[in-house]
Amino acid sequence: MNGSLVRPLLATVLLLLCLTAPDATAVQREPGQRAAPAAGKAAHTAAAADWKGPLSTRGRWIVDADGNRFKLKSGNWHGASGTWTGSGSPDEDANHHSGENSGRMPLGLDRASIKEIISGFQELGINSIRLPFSNEMIHDTRPVTDDSVAANPELRGSTPLEVYDVVVRELTGAGLAVILNNHTNTTRWCCAVDGNERWNASQSAATWESDWLFMARRYRDNKRVVGADLYNEVRRSVWDDPNWGLGDNHDWYAASQRAGDRILTEANPNLLIIVEGINWTGIPVDGLPHERPTLEPVRRLSHTLVDSGKLVYSAHFYDYTGPRHTGATGIGETSDPRYRDLSPAELTATLKRQAFYVASESDRHFTAPVWISEFGIGGREETGAKQRAWFENFVDELIRADVDFAYWPLVGLHENGKGNGWGLLHWDAAGHRMGLYDGDDWRAGAWTRLINAEGRTGHIDPVARWSMLSPDHGDFVASRRMRALPEPDWDRGARKAACPDGQRLMGLSHTGNRGLCSDVSAASLADTSGGHEVVTDQRHVAAGQDWASGYTKLQCADGQFLMGYSVRGSAVSAALCVAASPGKLGAGGRTVWFDRGDSRGTAPKGGDFADGHYKGQCADNEYAAGIAYTGRLGSSRTPDALYCRKLR
C-alpha cells in the first residue's frame, strides 16, 4: 500500500487502542454495582508488622532481612499517577477515568481518612502496596484542593508529592511494605498512545533517571519502602516499538539495567529493582506482526545488577487481553484469543511461557522472583461466564505457582452501589464503605483462597547465583570494586564486562560476546585486600604448560581467577584477573574447547547464556583462569577455549 495512506491509518488505529490492562479499558470494565450492606467484621487480621526490611532475593524467593520468605501479597492504590483521561478540563470529574477524580493523589482521600483506607487494606489480608506515581507529580507545586482531601483536612495546602509522603509514612507505619511504581510520565490515565508509552516518551531518559534517584533517596531511611518498580507497561507509540536488547533509545532492557544500577549505587542500595516485561509491540491488525512479549525475552537476555539479590521481574495479566491481543474491541481488535478464551491447560502453558518460567526454573541466569503486579476483574455486576471463569482459573495459577501478586485496584468510588466495580473497596460521597466482604461480591471466595493459600514460608537458605554478562553494545561492568577504581576504564576503547562482586567467570560464548558468572560451590574467592590485573599477553603461561597449542592465551597468574573480559568488536581484547584469598584456588587444569560446538558438561547450570552461539563452561567446582583465541586467517579472534582449574 502507498505509505502516505498507511501511516495515517496506523496512527488512527493506535491512537484509539487500549494497548494494556485495566489502565486503558473503561469500555471493558463493568461500570455498575448493586448496593451492598455496610462493611461487616473483617475477614482477615491485620497484616503482620513483625517483618524486617530491607528485602532481597534468594533464587526465586523474596526474603526479609532475617532471610525469611516475604511473599508480596499486594494491591495497587492508584491515583497519584493520574486519573484524567486527557480531554476536557481536569477539574471536571466526568473527564476522569470512570468519573473517579483522584485529585493527583492516591484515590479516595476526599471520602475516607488515610487510616480508614489502610485499615481496609489490612482486612483484605495484604502485606504490601504498589503505589503508582507520575514524573509530573514529583515536580507539581500546585497545592491539592481542599475538596480533594475533605476526609483528611490535615493535608490541605500540600503538594501531591507531600501527600504521597504522608501516604508512604502511614502505610509503612501500619506494617505494610511499599513499592514505589513509576506508572506514567504525565499525571493522566494510563494506558494507550498517550505520551506515557515509554520511560522517555514525554521526557528525556536523563530526567527519568534523575527522578528515580530523587524518589529512591527520599525514602532511603524507611526500610519498609522496599522496591522501585521502574516503569509501567512499556509499549508501542504511534510509530515505534520498544525492544529488549537492541541498544537504541527504545531499548527497555538497557534502560532498566542502567536505572537499576544507578538507584543501587547512587541512591538506595536497599531497594528491590522491579523490571516489568514489554507489554506490547507491533500493529494490532490481523496479518501484521504484533504480540505481548511480557517476560519471554528474559530467557535469552536477563539483567545482572551491580548488587546480586535485588532483581524482581513483573508482568500483568487480564482476561480481556491475550498473548497477541491488545484487549481492544472494535478498532484494534484482532482475531487472536484473549486469555479468557484459553482452556485451563492452555492458560497454564501460556503463563509459564510468558512469565512463570522465570521463577519455576532454578539455577538459571534469569532465575528470579516473579511479581504479577497487576491483575483484576470487574466486581458485583460482572456476569460474563468466561470472565468469571478466567479469574477463578488465574487465581488457581497464582496459587499453584506460588508467585507474588498485586491486585488492581484496591480503591474505587461508588454512589448507591454504582460505579467502577473493579476496586475491592469502595467509598461513596458520604464516606460509606462498600467492601469485598459485604456478602455480595462474587470475587470474595477466590480472593480468600488466594490470600490464605499455603505456600513456601519460613527461612530460605542462600542459593548459588548465576548471572549473565552482555557487553553487546557497551560496557557491562557489574562489579562495585571495579566501578570504584580511580580509573575504572581498565581497557580504554574496548567494551568491558565484569562479574558482580562475589562471583567468578564460569563461561564464555564463541561469538556474541556473552559471559556467565556464578558463586556456585564457593563463597567469594576474591582477596579484598588484593588487586586485579588486566592481561593482554601470554606472560603467565609457564613453560611446558601450553594448554592451547597454537592459540594466543590470556592467562591469569597463579593465585588469580577470571572475573571479567573485554572485547573490541567480536575480538577478545583482555582478561580481567583478580587476586584470590589464600588457599582457595587449586593447581592443574583442563582445556574446554567451544569453537565447534557447545562444551558445557552434562546438565550444566546457568542456562543458555548465549542463545544461538557455541558456549564453553567450567564445572561447578572449577574456576576459569584463561581465555584462548587465534588470529589465524579467517578468524575473528573470538574466544575458542577456556582454561578451567579446580577449586580447593
XYZ file of C-alpha atoms in Angstrom, residues 508 533-557 562 572-577 590-593 625-632 637-644:
53
model
C 32.017 -17.653 27.537
C 45.477 -7.403 36.681
C 44.479 -6.733 33.082
C 46.161 -9.444 30.997
C 46.717 -8.816 27.289
C 49.504 -11.307 26.532
C 50.875 -14.737 27.464
C 53.160 -13.621 30.288
C 51.655 -16.075 32.790
C 51.774 -19.194 30.590
C 54.520 -21.283 32.169
C 56.985 -23.196 30.025
C 55.739 -26.688 29.285
C 52.159 -25.815 30.245
C 50.749 -24.788 26.891
C 47.075 -25.649 27.352
C 46.030 -24.417 23.864
C 48.889 -25.012 21.458
C 48.997 -22.613 18.533
C 46.497 -20.219 20.162
C 47.036 -16.950 21.975
C 46.357 -17.480 25.681
C 45.338 -14.709 28.072
C 46.031 -16.489 31.342
C 45.778 -15.280 34.921
C 48.751 -15.692 37.228
C 38.993 -14.664 35.828
C 38.977 -10.739 22.630
C 40.882 -7.732 23.942
C 41.882 -8.536 27.547
C 41.281 -10.819 30.506
C 40.446 -9.322 33.909
C 42.164 -11.318 36.655
C 41.989 -28.603 31.663
C 41.143 -27.002 28.351
C 37.480 -26.573 27.416
C 37.140 -26.035 23.643
C 41.873 -18.979 34.659
C 42.404 -18.210 30.969
C 40.925 -17.476 27.544
C 42.403 -18.731 24.257
C 41.827 -17.402 20.753
C 43.510 -17.464 17.372
C 44.413 -14.691 14.982
C 44.837 -17.023 12.030
C 39.865 -13.557 17.374
C 36.751 -14.701 19.193
C 37.095 -16.956 22.287
C 37.849 -20.562 21.367
C 38.751 -22.170 24.695
C 38.702 -21.679 28.466
C 41.358 -22.836 30.900
C 39.434 -24.348 33.830
